Short mmCIF file of C-alpha atoms in Angstrom, two decimals:
data_model
loop_
_atom_site.label_atom_id
_atom_site.label_comp_id
_atom_site.label_asym_id
_atom_site.label_seq_id
_atom_site.Cartn_x
_atom_site.Cartn_y
_atom_site.Cartn_z
CA ALA A 1 -113.34 245.78 -137.32
CA GLN A 2 -111.59 249.11 -137.51
CA ARG A 3 -110.76 251.32 -134.58
CA VAL A 4 -109.47 254.89 -134.15
CA THR A 5 -107.72 256.02 -131.01
CA GLN A 6 -107.08 259.58 -129.91
CA PRO A 7 -105.26 259.30 -126.60
CA GLU A 8 -105.67 262.90 -125.46
CA LYS A 9 -109.06 264.29 -124.48
CA LEU A 10 -107.62 267.75 -123.96
CA LEU A 11 -104.49 269.40 -125.30
CA SER A 12 -103.55 272.84 -124.08
CA VAL A 13 -100.77 274.84 -125.78
CA PHE A 14 -99.64 278.43 -125.87
CA LYS A 15 -100.08 280.59 -128.93
CA GLY A 16 -97.11 280.18 -131.25
CA ALA A 17 -96.19 276.77 -129.87
CA PRO A 18 -96.19 273.64 -132.04
CA VAL A 19 -99.22 271.40 -131.96
CA GLU A 20 -99.47 267.67 -132.45
CA LEU A 21 -102.77 265.85 -132.08
CA LYS A 22 -102.26 262.12 -132.01
CA CYS A 23 -104.31 259.56 -133.89
CA ASN A 24 -103.68 255.83 -134.18
CA TYR A 25 -105.80 253.35 -136.04
CA SER A 26 -106.26 249.64 -136.41
CA TYR A 27 -107.48 248.23 -139.68
CA SER A 28 -106.29 245.29 -141.71
CA GLY A 29 -106.82 246.88 -145.12
CA SER A 30 -105.84 250.19 -146.70
CA PRO A 31 -107.80 252.89 -144.94
CA GLU A 32 -108.59 256.43 -145.87
CA LEU A 33 -107.89 258.78 -142.97
CA PHE A 34 -109.45 262.15 -142.19
CA TRP A 35 -109.29 264.93 -139.67
CA TYR A 36 -112.55 266.70 -138.85
CA VAL A 37 -112.82 269.86 -136.77
CA GLN A 38 -115.70 271.35 -134.83
CA TYR A 39 -115.35 274.98 -133.79
CA SER A 40 -117.53 276.32 -131.02
CA ARG A 41 -121.19 276.40 -132.06
CA GLN A 42 -120.39 275.25 -135.58
CA ARG A 43 -120.98 271.98 -137.35
CA LEU A 44 -118.44 269.27 -137.84
CA GLN A 45 -116.37 269.95 -140.95
CA LEU A 46 -113.60 268.28 -142.87
CA LEU A 47 -110.15 269.69 -142.16
CA LEU A 48 -108.04 267.41 -144.30
CA ARG A 49 -107.74 263.92 -145.74
CA HIS A 50 -104.58 261.94 -146.22
CA ILE A 51 -104.98 261.30 -149.93
CA SER A 52 -104.99 265.00 -150.76
CA ARG A 53 -101.70 265.66 -148.95
CA GLU A 54 -102.70 269.29 -148.46
CA SER A 55 -101.90 271.80 -145.78
CA ILE A 56 -105.12 273.36 -144.52
CA LYS A 57 -104.97 276.34 -142.15
CA GLY A 58 -101.34 275.43 -141.56
CA PHE A 59 -102.20 271.88 -140.46
CA THR A 60 -100.65 268.79 -142.02
CA ALA A 61 -101.05 265.09 -141.36
CA ASP A 62 -99.01 262.22 -142.72
CA LEU A 63 -100.23 258.68 -142.85
CA ASN A 64 -97.64 256.36 -141.34
CA LYS A 65 -98.70 252.84 -142.19
CA GLY A 66 -95.85 251.28 -140.23
CA GLU A 67 -96.93 252.96 -137.03
CA THR A 68 -100.62 253.02 -138.06
CA SER A 69 -100.74 256.70 -137.18
CA PHE A 70 -102.15 259.86 -138.69
CA HIS A 71 -101.06 262.63 -136.36
CA LEU A 72 -102.18 266.20 -137.01
CA LYS A 73 -99.48 268.85 -136.77
CA LYS A 74 -99.12 272.60 -136.94
CA PRO A 75 -95.85 274.41 -136.31
CA PHE A 76 -97.33 277.52 -134.69
CA ALA A 77 -100.69 277.40 -132.92
CA GLN A 78 -103.14 280.25 -133.31
CA GLU A 79 -105.94 281.21 -130.97
CA GLU A 80 -108.51 280.44 -133.68
CA ASP A 81 -107.29 276.83 -133.76
CA SER A 82 -109.08 276.17 -130.47
CA ALA A 83 -111.66 273.53 -131.33
CA MET A 84 -112.57 269.87 -131.07
CA TYR A 85 -110.64 267.66 -133.47
CA TYR A 86 -111.74 264.20 -134.57
CA CYS A 87 -109.69 261.65 -136.44
CA ALA A 88 -111.75 259.35 -138.66
CA LEU A 89 -111.23 256.32 -140.85
CA SER A 90 -113.05 255.01 -143.87
CA ALA A 91 -112.47 251.38 -144.68
CA THR A 92 -111.74 250.11 -148.18
CA GLY A 93 -115.05 249.78 -149.95
CA GLY A 94 -116.76 251.25 -146.93
CA GLY A 95 -118.76 253.66 -148.98
CA ASN A 96 -117.61 256.63 -146.96
CA LYS A 97 -118.88 255.26 -143.67
CA LEU A 98 -116.66 256.78 -141.02
CA THR A 99 -115.26 255.38 -137.81
CA PHE A 100 -114.38 258.22 -135.46
CA GLY A 101 -111.97 258.60 -132.60
CA THR A 102 -113.18 260.11 -129.35
CA GLY A 103 -111.82 263.52 -130.20
CA THR A 104 -109.25 265.90 -128.75
CA GLN A 105 -110.18 269.34 -127.46
CA LEU A 106 -107.42 271.75 -128.43
CA LYS A 107 -107.13 274.89 -126.35
CA VAL A 108 -104.71 277.56 -127.48
CA GLU A 109 -103.85 279.95 -124.71
CA LEU A 110 -102.48 283.44 -125.08
CA SER B 1 -119.72 272.19 -150.95
CA ALA B 2 -123.23 271.01 -150.17
CA VAL B 3 -125.03 272.09 -147.01
CA ILE B 4 -127.35 270.03 -144.81
CA SER B 5 -130.12 271.65 -142.82
CA GLN B 6 -131.02 269.51 -139.84
CA LYS B 7 -133.95 270.07 -137.53
CA PRO B 8 -134.80 270.29 -134.76
CA SER B 9 -131.53 271.54 -133.32
CA ARG B 10 -132.55 270.38 -129.87
CA ASP B 11 -135.50 268.90 -128.06
CA ILE B 12 -136.51 267.67 -124.65
CA CYS B 13 -138.85 264.69 -124.82
CA GLN B 14 -140.78 262.52 -122.43
CA ARG B 15 -139.81 258.87 -122.15
CA GLY B 16 -141.97 256.57 -124.22
CA THR B 17 -142.51 259.13 -126.97
CA SER B 18 -140.89 259.36 -130.42
CA LEU B 19 -139.00 262.14 -132.17
CA THR B 20 -138.39 262.51 -135.89
CA ILE B 21 -135.28 264.36 -137.05
CA GLN B 22 -135.14 265.73 -140.58
CA CYS B 23 -132.21 266.48 -142.85
CA GLN B 24 -132.47 268.41 -146.09
CA VAL B 25 -129.49 268.72 -148.42
CA ASP B 26 -129.26 271.59 -150.86
CA SER B 27 -128.08 269.30 -153.65
CA GLN B 28 -128.33 265.63 -154.54
CA VAL B 29 -125.93 263.33 -152.73
CA THR B 30 -125.10 259.72 -153.33
CA MET B 31 -124.94 258.61 -149.73
CA MET B 32 -126.55 259.72 -146.48
CA PHE B 33 -125.75 258.43 -143.02
CA TRP B 34 -127.01 258.87 -139.46
CA TYR B 35 -124.64 259.03 -136.48
CA ARG B 36 -125.13 259.21 -132.74
CA GLN B 37 -122.84 260.85 -130.22
CA GLN B 38 -123.59 259.87 -126.65
CA PRO B 39 -122.32 262.10 -123.86
CA GLY B 40 -118.54 261.97 -123.61
CA GLN B 41 -118.24 259.49 -126.44
CA SER B 42 -117.38 259.50 -130.10
CA LEU B 43 -119.67 259.52 -133.09
CA THR B 44 -121.10 256.11 -133.84
CA LEU B 45 -122.72 255.17 -137.12
CA ILE B 46 -126.36 254.15 -136.77
CA ALA B 47 -127.24 253.37 -140.35
CA THR B 48 -126.89 254.14 -144.02
CA ALA B 49 -130.02 255.78 -145.42
CA ASN B 50 -130.72 254.17 -148.79
CA GLN B 51 -132.77 256.06 -151.31
CA GLY B 52 -136.03 254.32 -152.01
CA SER B 53 -135.28 251.24 -149.93
CA GLU B 54 -134.77 250.11 -146.35
CA ALA B 55 -131.84 251.54 -144.45
CA THR B 56 -128.77 249.42 -143.66
CA TYR B 57 -128.22 249.28 -139.91
CA GLU B 58 -124.96 248.84 -138.03
CA SER B 59 -124.55 246.28 -135.33
CA GLY B 60 -126.50 247.24 -132.24
CA PHE B 61 -129.09 249.37 -134.05
CA VAL B 62 -132.46 248.11 -135.27
CA ILE B 63 -135.15 249.44 -137.52
CA ASP B 64 -137.89 249.25 -134.90
CA LYS B 65 -135.98 251.64 -132.66
CA PHE B 66 -134.51 253.91 -135.35
CA PRO B 67 -136.71 253.87 -138.44
CA ILE B 68 -135.15 255.83 -141.29
CA SER B 69 -136.63 257.15 -144.48
CA ARG B 70 -134.95 258.51 -147.58
CA PRO B 71 -137.56 259.22 -150.22
CA ASN B 72 -135.17 261.05 -152.57
CA LEU B 73 -131.53 262.07 -152.98
CA THR B 74 -131.81 265.24 -150.89
CA PHE B 75 -133.90 264.31 -147.85
CA SER B 76 -133.83 261.83 -144.98
CA THR B 77 -135.47 261.38 -141.60
CA LEU B 78 -134.47 259.45 -138.49
CA THR B 79 -137.05 258.61 -135.85
CA VAL B 80 -136.00 257.74 -132.33
CA SER B 81 -138.85 255.56 -131.08
CA ASN B 82 -140.13 254.74 -127.61
CA MET B 83 -137.44 256.90 -126.08
CA SER B 84 -135.69 256.30 -122.79
CA PRO B 85 -133.12 258.47 -120.98
CA GLU B 86 -130.37 256.32 -122.54
CA ASP B 87 -131.33 257.79 -125.93
CA SER B 88 -130.18 261.22 -124.79
CA SER B 89 -127.50 262.04 -127.36
CA ILE B 90 -126.58 264.23 -130.25
CA TYR B 91 -127.83 262.83 -133.54
CA LEU B 92 -126.10 263.85 -136.75
CA CYS B 93 -126.88 263.28 -140.37
CA SER B 94 -124.17 263.17 -142.98
CA GLY B 95 -124.16 263.42 -146.74
CA VAL B 96 -121.43 262.37 -149.11
CA SER B 97 -120.57 263.84 -152.47
CA THR B 98 -116.81 264.20 -152.90
CA GLU B 99 -116.42 264.14 -149.12
CA ALA B 100 -118.57 263.63 -146.05
CA PHE B 101 -120.31 266.70 -144.62
CA PHE B 102 -122.60 267.04 -141.65
CA GLY B 103 -125.74 268.65 -140.38
CA GLN B 104 -125.71 270.88 -137.31
CA GLY B 105 -126.84 268.03 -135.09
CA THR B 106 -129.89 267.45 -132.92
CA ARG B 107 -129.32 267.48 -129.18
CA LEU B 108 -131.93 265.19 -127.67
CA THR B 109 -132.68 264.99 -123.96
CA VAL B 110 -135.12 262.37 -122.74
CA VAL B 111 -136.65 262.93 -119.34
#
């Protein structure tokens, strides 16, 4: 069975500082990895997925199969980045069923 | 992208009763799922809502407790039956077209 681990429940950084939200996974096949974000009083929404290799709102994430990691990074945090971030995995042939990590609350302080 | 309207957004229910949560998508989607998020925990998949047939439940979830309907490609319901305080959670529906998207969630408190 697959598993997603986000070791930090809360990450607090100052505005303009770099951000790295950690995500590790365990899965024997080739997974698809996602980052979802939930801003205050909003619904959960997709931030980015590893296959698209995009930068969304300044965030990037690279799938490292050797380290089984998919860390989310942003070079300069903004106040509007404060939110709950979830890493999620979809197994091969999983039909888009997602296994979520426990989430990391990012707080960007002025 | 598609939008899911989920209702109710919250409810407080007496133990032993049942609550039905509805999700309406503004366009047809191939897949719909139901998740639960217990306090302080991650989202856990309850079941896949199959159009026109019985839902497919994940380990630990059973149809008698969480009956699900999906009569067409835009609508699904989840019922939480014979509720106990342990059922207090946020329940989320999800649809999939090119990516997974979510309803606003239903915050259920059982007293």
